[in-house]
Structure formats: C-alpha cells, structure tokens
mmCIF file of C-alpha atoms in Angstrom:
data_model
loop_
_atom_site.group_PDB
_atom_site.id
_atom_site.type_symbol
_atom_site.label_atom_id
_atom_site.label_comp_id
_atom_site.label_asym_id
_atom_site.label_seq_id
_atom_site.Cartn_x
_atom_site.Cartn_y
_atom_site.Cartn_z
ATOM 1 C CA MET A 1 13.765 117.129 -236.859
ATOM 2 C CA THR A 2 14.710 119.688 -234.602
ATOM 3 C CA HIS A 3 14.163 123.380 -235.423
ATOM 4 C CA ARG A 4 17.468 126.372 -235.043
ATOM 5 C CA ALA A 5 17.055 129.730 -234.649
ATOM 6 C CA ASP A 6 19.255 131.223 -236.876
ATOM 7 C CA GLU A 7 19.379 134.641 -236.256
ATOM 8 C CA ARG A 8 21.679 135.331 -238.754
ATOM 9 C CA ALA A 9 18.750 134.261 -241.471
ATOM 10 C CA PHE A 10 17.881 137.732 -241.037
ATOM 11 C CA LEU A 11 21.002 139.378 -242.386
ATOM 12 C CA ASP A 12 20.474 138.234 -245.763
ATOM 13 C CA GLU A 13 22.056 141.109 -247.728
ATOM 14 C CA ARG A 14 20.858 139.714 -251.034
ATOM 15 C CA GLY A 15 17.731 141.090 -251.320
ATOM 16 C CA SER A 16 14.517 141.757 -250.100
ATOM 17 C CA SER A 17 12.350 138.655 -251.003
ATOM 18 C CA ARG A 18 12.985 137.262 -247.031
ATOM 19 C CA VAL A 19 12.997 140.499 -245.210
ATOM 20 C CA ALA A 20 10.169 142.820 -245.603
ATOM 21 C CA LEU A 21 11.265 146.337 -246.506
ATOM 22 C CA CYS A 22 10.767 149.585 -243.995
ATOM 23 C CA PRO A 23 8.083 151.606 -244.838
ATOM 24 C CA ASN A 24 11.049 154.319 -245.940
ATOM 25 C CA GLY A 25 12.034 151.684 -248.177
ATOM 26 C CA GLN A 26 15.306 150.708 -246.797
ATOM 27 C CA ASN A 27 16.229 146.852 -245.598
ATOM 28 C CA PRO A 28 16.100 146.488 -241.559
ATOM 29 C CA ALA A 29 19.133 144.467 -241.599
ATOM 30 C CA THR A 30 20.888 146.682 -242.907
ATOM 31 C CA LEU A 31 19.943 150.244 -240.369
ATOM 32 C CA LEU A 32 22.621 148.711 -238.088
ATOM 33 C CA GLU A 33 26.060 148.427 -238.419
ATOM 34 C CA LYS A 34 27.257 144.684 -238.747
ATOM 35 C CA PRO A 35 29.774 144.643 -236.158
ATOM 36 C CA VAL A 36 27.284 145.825 -233.461
ATOM 37 C CA ILE A 37 24.757 143.259 -234.818
ATOM 38 C CA GLU A 38 27.294 140.601 -234.312
ATOM 39 C CA ARG A 39 27.824 141.364 -231.002
ATOM 40 C CA ILE A 40 24.275 141.624 -230.446
ATOM 41 C CA ILE A 41 23.743 137.988 -231.385
ATOM 42 C CA ASP A 42 26.506 136.775 -229.423
ATOM 43 C CA SER A 43 25.437 138.727 -226.258
ATOM 44 C CA TYR A 44 24.103 137.122 -223.702
ATOM 45 C CA PHE A 45 20.939 139.208 -223.202
ATOM 46 C CA TYR A 46 19.590 138.484 -226.567
ATOM 47 C CA LYS A 47 20.158 135.166 -226.137
ATOM 48 C CA ASP A 48 18.639 134.716 -222.866
ATOM 49 C CA GLN A 49 15.864 137.421 -223.194
ATOM 50 C CA CYS A 50 15.217 138.487 -226.586
ATOM 51 C CA PHE A 51 14.363 134.576 -228.284
ATOM 52 C CA GLY A 52 10.911 133.621 -229.260
ATOM 53 C CA VAL A 53 9.198 136.910 -227.917
ATOM 54 C CA ASN A 54 6.365 139.020 -229.933
ATOM 55 C CA GLU A 55 5.679 142.649 -229.759
ATOM 56 C CA ALA A 56 4.040 142.056 -226.129
ATOM 57 C CA ASP A 57 6.362 140.351 -224.780
ATOM 58 C CA VAL A 58 9.028 143.214 -225.725
ATOM 59 C CA VAL A 59 7.415 145.806 -223.344
ATOM 60 C CA ASP A 60 7.832 143.150 -220.726
ATOM 61 C CA ARG A 61 11.571 143.386 -221.265
ATOM 62 C CA VAL A 62 11.720 146.904 -221.499
ATOM 63 C CA VAL A 63 10.064 147.219 -218.447
ATOM 64 C CA ALA A 64 12.154 144.417 -216.360
ATOM 65 C CA HIS A 65 15.863 144.752 -217.624
ATOM 66 C CA VAL A 66 16.281 148.542 -219.519
ATOM 67 C CA SER A 67 17.244 151.214 -217.393
ATOM 68 C CA PHE A 68 19.346 153.513 -219.691
ATOM 69 C CA VAL A 69 19.611 153.898 -223.308
ATOM 70 C CA GLY A 70 22.761 153.605 -225.084
ATOM 71 C CA GLY A 71 24.561 151.718 -227.631
ATOM 72 C CA THR A 72 27.676 149.438 -226.963
ATOM 73 C CA TYR A 73 29.678 150.025 -223.587
ATOM 74 C CA GLY A 74 32.425 148.135 -221.364
ATOM 75 C CA SER A 75 35.740 147.233 -222.673
ATOM 76 C CA ALA A 76 36.260 148.584 -226.336
ATOM 77 C CA GLY A 77 32.774 148.666 -226.715
ATOM 78 C CA SER A 78 32.171 145.169 -226.897
ATOM 79 C CA LYS A 79 28.990 144.944 -224.831
ATOM 80 C CA PRO A 80 25.766 145.994 -226.293
ATOM 81 C CA THR A 81 22.893 147.393 -223.806
ATOM 82 C CA PRO A 82 19.082 145.550 -223.185
ATOM 83 C CA PHE A 83 18.175 148.788 -225.400
ATOM 84 C CA LEU A 84 20.192 148.148 -228.263
ATOM 85 C CA CYS A 85 19.138 144.286 -228.379
ATOM 86 C CA LEU A 86 15.640 145.362 -227.876
ATOM 87 C CA LEU A 87 16.014 147.533 -231.080
ATOM 88 C CA PHE A 88 17.193 144.972 -233.310
ATOM 89 C CA LYS A 89 14.383 142.825 -232.159
ATOM 90 C CA LEU A 90 12.054 145.084 -232.978
ATOM 91 C CA LEU A 91 13.612 145.658 -236.483
ATOM 92 C CA GLN A 92 13.123 141.993 -236.772
ATOM 93 C CA LEU A 93 9.281 142.029 -235.635
ATOM 94 C CA ALA A 94 8.500 144.856 -237.607
ATOM 95 C CA PRO A 95 5.541 146.357 -235.582
ATOM 96 C CA GLY A 96 3.085 148.228 -237.538
ATOM 97 C CA ASP A 97 1.414 151.456 -236.778
ATOM 98 C CA ASP A 98 -0.980 150.893 -234.214
ATOM 99 C CA VAL A 99 1.173 149.032 -231.903
ATOM 100 C CA LEU A 100 3.853 151.862 -232.029
ATOM 101 C CA ALA A 101 1.236 154.171 -230.763
ATOM 102 C CA GLU A 102 0.426 152.031 -228.199
ATOM 103 C CA TYR A 103 4.304 151.811 -227.137
ATOM 104 C CA LEU A 104 4.561 155.908 -227.528
ATOM 105 C CA GLY A 105 1.192 156.546 -226.051
ATOM 106 C CA TYR A 106 -0.004 155.060 -223.282
ATOM 107 C CA GLY A 107 3.028 152.864 -222.707
ATOM 108 C CA GLY A 108 5.049 155.584 -222.804
ATOM 109 C CA GLU A 109 3.596 157.621 -220.414
ATOM 110 C CA ARG A 110 3.738 155.156 -217.615
ATOM 111 C CA PHE A 111 7.551 153.219 -219.136
ATOM 112 C CA LYS A 112 9.734 156.283 -220.549
ATOM 113 C CA TYR A 113 12.382 153.666 -221.719
ATOM 114 C CA LEU A 114 9.706 152.085 -224.090
ATOM 115 C CA ARG A 115 8.879 155.279 -225.298
ATOM 116 C CA ALA A 116 12.402 155.982 -225.947
ATOM 117 C CA LEU A 117 12.983 153.030 -227.758
ATOM 118 C CA ALA A 118 9.802 153.266 -230.124
ATOM 119 C CA CYS A 119 11.146 156.548 -230.634
ATOM 120 C CA PHE A 120 14.762 155.146 -231.853
ATOM 121 C CA TYR A 121 12.607 152.726 -234.016
ATOM 122 C CA VAL A 122 10.299 155.303 -235.671
ATOM 123 C CA ARG A 123 13.506 156.878 -236.680
ATOM 124 C CA LEU A 124 14.964 154.267 -238.289
ATOM 125 C CA THR A 125 12.270 152.769 -240.215
ATOM 126 C CA ARG A 126 9.860 156.008 -241.203
ATOM 127 C CA ARG A 127 9.825 158.289 -243.715
ATOM 128 C CA SER A 128 11.244 162.040 -243.068
ATOM 129 C CA GLU A 129 7.447 163.793 -242.805
ATOM 130 C CA ASP A 130 6.505 160.598 -240.534
ATOM 131 C CA VAL A 131 9.124 161.085 -238.292
ATOM 132 C CA TYR A 132 8.507 165.038 -237.499
ATOM 133 C CA ARG A 133 5.385 164.208 -237.284
ATOM 134 C CA VAL A 134 5.155 161.427 -234.624
ATOM 135 C CA LEU A 135 8.476 162.705 -232.308
ATOM 136 C CA GLU A 136 7.815 166.381 -232.494
ATOM 137 C CA PRO A 137 5.184 165.871 -229.838
ATOM 138 C CA PHE A 138 7.601 164.347 -227.579
ATOM 139 C CA LEU A 139 10.389 167.410 -227.254
ATOM 140 C CA GLU A 140 7.699 168.557 -224.364
ATOM 141 C CA ASP A 141 8.251 165.234 -222.640
ATOM 142 C CA ARG A 142 11.064 166.207 -219.138
ATOM 143 C CA ARG A 143 11.388 162.822 -217.867
ATOM 144 C CA LYS A 144 15.164 162.366 -217.018
ATOM 145 C CA LEU A 145 16.705 159.263 -218.718
ATOM 146 C CA ARG A 146 20.181 157.682 -218.027
ATOM 147 C CA ARG A 147 22.282 157.236 -220.766
ATOM 148 C CA LYS A 148 25.599 154.593 -220.659
ATOM 149 C CA GLY A 149 28.220 154.643 -223.179
ATOM 150 C CA MET A 150 32.072 154.171 -223.408
ATOM 151 C CA ALA A 151 32.844 157.257 -221.105
ATOM 152 C CA GLY A 152 30.019 155.990 -218.433
ATOM 153 C CA THR A 153 26.843 156.914 -217.120
ATOM 154 C CA ALA A 154 25.439 160.441 -217.882
ATOM 155 C CA LEU A 155 22.055 162.107 -217.127
ATOM 156 C CA THR A 156 19.654 163.278 -219.942
ATOM 157 C CA TYR A 157 16.077 163.623 -220.830
ATOM 158 C CA VAL A 158 13.512 162.512 -223.077
ATOM 159 C CA ASP A 159 13.209 165.648 -225.109
ATOM 160 C CA ASP A 160 17.035 165.959 -225.293
ATOM 161 C CA PHE A 161 16.794 162.309 -226.851
ATOM 162 C CA VAL A 162 14.497 162.894 -229.234
ATOM 163 C CA ASP A 163 16.200 166.298 -230.324
ATOM 164 C CA ASP A 164 19.134 163.871 -230.878
ATOM 165 C CA LEU A 165 17.142 161.675 -233.139
ATOM 166 C CA LEU A 166 16.062 164.734 -235.390
ATOM 167 C CA THR A 167 19.248 166.850 -235.383
ATOM 168 C CA LYS A 168 22.470 164.278 -234.648
ATOM 169 C CA ASP A 169 23.531 161.570 -237.424
ATOM 170 C CA ARG A 170 24.570 159.083 -235.144
ATOM 171 C CA VAL A 171 23.038 158.233 -231.421
ATOM 172 C CA CYS A 172 23.643 155.497 -228.809
ATOM 173 C CA GLY A 173 26.585 153.949 -231.049
ATOM 174 C CA THR A 174 24.262 153.548 -234.573
ATOM 175 C CA SER A 175 24.434 155.831 -237.427
ATOM 176 C CA LEU A 176 21.305 157.648 -238.940
ATOM 177 C CA TRP A 177 20.427 158.279 -242.240
ATOM 178 C CA GLN A 178 19.848 161.757 -242.895
ATOM 179 C CA LEU A 179 16.452 163.253 -242.733
ATOM 180 C CA THR A 180 14.950 165.382 -245.234
ATOM 181 C CA LYS A 181 14.699 169.446 -244.136
ATOM 182 C CA ARG A 182 11.978 170.259 -242.140
ATOM 183 C CA GLU A 183 11.739 173.568 -244.272
ATOM 184 C CA LEU A 184 12.125 171.631 -247.670
ATOM 185 C CA LEU A 185 9.153 169.238 -246.350
ATOM 186 C CA GLU A 186 6.962 172.406 -245.365
ATOM 187 C CA ASP A 187 7.465 173.736 -248.628
ATOM 188 C CA LEU A 188 6.523 170.495 -250.419
ATOM 189 C CA ASP A 189 3.154 170.596 -248.210
ATOM 190 C CA LYS A 190 3.870 168.017 -246.391
ATOM 191 C CA LEU A 191 4.527 169.108 -243.149
ATOM 192 C CA GLU A 192 2.603 171.925 -242.032
ATOM 193 C CA PRO A 193 4.727 174.754 -240.019
ATOM 194 C CA ARG A 194 5.719 173.922 -236.759
ATOM 195 C CA VAL A 195 4.039 176.036 -233.996
ATOM 196 C CA SER A 196 6.109 176.281 -230.515
ATOM 197 C CA PRO A 197 4.095 175.327 -227.026
ATOM 198 C CA LEU A 198 5.476 178.983 -226.029
ATOM 199 C CA GLY A 199 3.568 180.575 -229.104
ATOM 200 C CA ASP A 200 4.599 183.120 -231.905
ATOM 201 C CA ILE A 201 7.691 184.811 -231.077
ATOM 202 C CA GLU A 202 6.657 187.752 -232.583
ATOM 203 C CA ASP A 203 3.333 187.861 -230.699
ATOM 204 C CA LEU A 204 4.708 187.529 -227.144
ATOM 205 C CA LEU A 205 7.585 190.440 -228.246
ATOM 206 C CA GLU A 206 5.112 193.050 -229.134
ATOM 207 C CA GLU A 207 2.504 191.738 -226.016
ATOM 208 C CA MET A 208 5.969 192.351 -223.825
ATOM 209 C CA GLU A 209 6.224 195.828 -225.313
ATOM 210 C CA ALA A 210 2.760 196.668 -224.672
ATOM 211 C CA GLU A 211 3.122 196.012 -220.959
ATOM 212 C CA GLU A 212 6.418 197.805 -221.102
ATOM 213 C CA ASN A 213 4.527 200.823 -222.371
ATOM 214 C CA ASP A 214 1.539 200.565 -219.778
ATOM 215 C CA GLU A 215 3.572 200.319 -216.879
ATOM 216 C CA ALA A 216 5.372 203.250 -218.127
ATOM 217 C CA VAL A 217 2.424 204.932 -218.583
ATOM 218 C CA ASN A 218 0.274 203.992 -215.382
ATOM 219 C CA GLY A 219 3.536 204.230 -213.072
ATOM 220 C CA GLY A 220 4.321 208.142 -214.325
ATOM 221 C CA GLY A 221 0.547 209.362 -213.072
ATOM 222 C CA GLU A 222 -1.574 211.182 -215.118
ATOM 223 C CA GLY A 223 -0.644 212.615 -218.651
ATOM 224 C CA GLU A 224 -1.358 216.013 -219.272
ATOM 225 C CA GLY A 225 -5.002 216.447 -220.394
ATOM 226 C CA SER A 226 -6.188 217.292 -224.021
ATOM 227 C CA ASP A 227 -9.288 219.471 -225.236
ATOM 228 C CA ASP A 228 -11.106 216.526 -225.716
ATOM 229 C CA GLY A 229 -10.375 215.155 -222.237
ATOM 230 C CA GLU A 230 -8.097 212.296 -223.735
ATOM 231 C CA VAL A 231 -4.849 211.689 -221.540
ATOM 232 C CA VAL A 232 -1.724 212.579 -223.633
ATOM 233 C CA GLU A 233 1.070 209.518 -223.708
ATOM 234 C CA GLU A 234 4.267 211.321 -223.204
ATOM 235 C CA THR A 235 6.537 208.690 -222.120
ATOM 236 C CA GLY A 236 9.630 209.801 -223.618
ATOM 237 C CA SER A 237 9.365 213.519 -221.741
ATOM 238 C CA ARG A 238 8.118 211.899 -218.740
ATOM 239 C CA ARG A 239 11.793 209.817 -218.559
ATOM 240 C CA ARG A 240 13.749 212.628 -219.593
ATOM 241 C CA SER A 241 12.540 214.967 -217.177
ATOM 242 C CA ARG A 242 12.708 212.351 -214.437
ATOM 243 C CA SER A 243 16.310 211.990 -215.596
ATOM 244 C CA ARG A 244 17.017 215.779 -215.409
ATOM 245 C CA GLU A 245 15.241 216.234 -212.095
ATOM 246 C CA SER A 246 17.636 213.210 -210.678
ATOM 247 C CA GLU A 247 20.696 214.741 -212.015
ATOM 248 C CA ARG A 248 19.754 217.924 -210.276
ATOM 249 C CA SER A 249 19.009 215.956 -206.885
ATOM 250 C CA ARG A 250 22.740 214.554 -206.973
ATOM 251 C CA ARG A 251 23.939 217.953 -207.724
ATOM 252 C CA ARG A 252 22.207 219.458 -205.022
ATOM 253 C CA SER A 253 22.877 216.797 -202.431
ATOM 254 C CA TYR A 254 26.717 217.255 -203.869
ATOM 255 C CA SER A 255 26.673 220.756 -203.163
ATOM 256 C CA ARG A 256 25.351 220.371 -199.825
ATOM 257 C CA ASP A 257 27.562 218.016 -199.057
ATOM 258 C CA ARG A 258 30.279 220.148 -199.905
ATOM 259 C CA ASP A 259 29.035 223.281 -198.467
ATOM 260 C CA ASP A 260 29.027 221.276 -194.914
ATOM 261 C CA HIS A 261 32.581 220.220 -195.754
ATOM 262 C CA MET A 262 33.289 224.278 -196.650
ATOM 263 C CA ASP A 263 31.511 224.744 -193.403
ATOM 264 C CA VAL A 264 33.153 222.528 -190.928
ATOM 265 C CA ASP A 265 36.636 223.467 -192.595
ATOM 266 C CA ASP A 266 36.193 227.483 -192.108
ATOM 267 C CA ARG A 267 34.571 226.627 -188.507
ATOM 268 C CA ASP A 268 38.017 224.766 -187.833
ATOM 269 C CA ASP A 269 40.055 227.563 -189.136
ATOM 270 C CA ASP A 270 38.118 230.544 -187.277
ATOM 271 C CA HIS A 271 38.944 228.487 -183.901
ATOM 272 C CA ARG A 272 42.588 227.639 -185.142
ATOM 273 C CA SER A 273 42.546 231.780 -185.855
ATOM 274 C CA ARG A 274 41.026 232.273 -182.122
ATOM 275 C CA ARG A 275 43.549 229.889 -180.351
ATOM 276 C CA ARG A 276 46.327 231.779 -182.346
ATOM 277 C CA SER A 277 45.225 235.273 -181.772
ATOM 278 C CA ARG A 278 44.725 234.438 -177.508
ATOM 279 C CA THR A 279 48.164 232.911 -177.539
ATOM 280 C CA SER A 280 49.713 236.182 -179.127
ATOM 281 C CA SER A 281 47.724 238.534 -176.837
ATOM 282 C CA ARG A 282 48.733 236.316 -173.695
ATOM 283 C CA SER A 283 52.243 236.545 -175.258
ATOM 284 C CA ARG A 284 52.542 240.374 -175.715
ATOM 285 C CA SER A 285 50.747 240.890 -171.927
ATOM 286 C CA ARG A 286 53.644 238.448 -170.724
ATOM 287 C CA SER A 287 56.213 240.495 -172.452
ATOM 288 C CA ARG A 288 54.804 243.865 -171.238
ATOM 289 C CA SER A 289 54.536 242.897 -167.754
ATOM 290 C CA GLY A 290 58.290 241.930 -167.719
ATOM 291 C CA SER A 291 59.835 244.511 -169.451
ATOM 292 C CA SER A 292 57.881 247.230 -166.868
ATOM 293 C CA ASP A 293 59.201 244.894 -163.855
ATOM 294 C CA ARG A 294 62.609 245.572 -165.278
ATOM 295 C CA ARG A 295 62.165 249.218 -165.562
ATOM 296 C CA GLY A 296 60.931 249.487 -161.693
ATOM 297 C CA GLY A 297 64.030 247.483 -160.536
ATOM 298 C CA SER A 298 66.352 249.973 -162.294
ATOM 299 C CA ARG A 299 64.844 253.090 -160.444
#
C-alpha cells in the first residue's frame, strides 16, 4: 500500500476535528484565501521544497530560497512567492511558542527573512495582546528587505513590514483578521502602555526648553545682581534690548550711508558750480577784451 500525500486534506472546512485550531481560535486552513492556497499547492516550489519538512527544515528553506517577501507575482498574480509557500507550511506545522522564539530571536538576528516570516505567522495565529507584545520590539529593526508583488520589486525595511502587520488589513496578498485596538487592551489591563525608545515626548520637550533657556542666559552674559547676590534672569528684557540695539545700529548705518551719499552729491554739485563760475568768468573776460579792442580801432 502506497502513501500519497494529499495536501488538500488540510483544507477540511467541516470542523476542527482533523485540524487543530490556532491560539486565537481560528482555523489555520481558512487564514489564507482559497485561490491563493490552490496556487501554492500547485506551485513547483511547494511540491519540490516543502514536502516532508519540519520546523528545522523551514529554516534551511528560508536561508536557501527566500530573498524577498511578498504574496503572488507574475502574470495576473498566478505565481506564489517562496515566502508565502513557507508561510502556508508553517500553518500546517503549527510550531509552538518556543520554536517561534528561536525564529524571532537567535535565528532572526542572523536571517532577517526568517524573522519576517515568523512575524507574519504570529500575526495570523496569535491573539491580539500576544501580537502586540511579540511584534512591537521589532519596530526597532532597521534592516533592509526586498518586497515583490504585481508592480515589481521594491525596497522596504523590517520595521516597516512589522508596522504594516500591525496597522494594515492586507499584507503580501493576504487578508488579515482585525486586531483589537491597543488602547482598549490597555484599558482592560491586558497590555502595559507602550514606551517609545525615544522616551516620553513631554519630558523631551521640557528638557529642550530648559536647554534653550540655559543657552539664552549663558549667552547674554551676567545678569543684574540682587541684594542677596543672586543673578536675576531677564531673558525677555535682554532680547528686547538686543533687538532695539540692532535696530538702532541699522538706522545709524543707514543714516551714515545716506550722509555719505549726500556728501558725495554735495561735492559733485560744488565741483560743478565751480566749473560753471570759472567758465562764466572766462567768457566775461573775453567779452571785455574784445570790446576794448574794438574801441581802440575806432579811435
């Protein structure tokens, strides 16, 4: 009696007797769209590389064959990516939390596409609070990823991919079930408030304002001393006095330039008047000499 592997037995939708439910209570056979699953089962990569593999073999397949994330590509999206084929295989294997911790931790540090695959699997199969708790630390992963789809290949990052898993309804050609909002989970005490790696924004703003005030005080020199010897801070008055002094200096420079231009113009006018007086005196002397010559000739 020969054994035939029938992958379509995994797609039993009549109940959960033959397929164990995911931790979020959903049937793993229905997490991917049925046309996509049919294309995965009929693809050459799935038949050649995903038959008879276990959780450890998945790591080898990711390292050897996965060089981009994505759903389907090619003409009319007929070809599933190796990334999506291995995701479907993980849905069949249903690895435990300890295996996923190795995928995300040690294996994820060495192989970024293994971490992306494990994050995608966690998003599909775990509860909302577990999804936030597991995926949010990887929002600090800045490594580059390639994403392939119907429009071609584009560049992305691990943190962008994880953010898409947390915020979008469809990733890599797969419809995602809706997560419970984080604010609601915090109100129910199922999650702690998320702390940004940059710290509290209000504290950062207060520190920036304090630094600006210190720079303004130190840059303006020593303040006026009080009776107790303390320095009185008058940043506002100093700024106003500086602005007034700058305006006065501008006015002075403008008036000086104007006076210089006026002096030049006056000099030119004086020079021109002197020339005119000289020419007029010369013309008068010439006219006088000519009249005297005429009088002498008449005599």
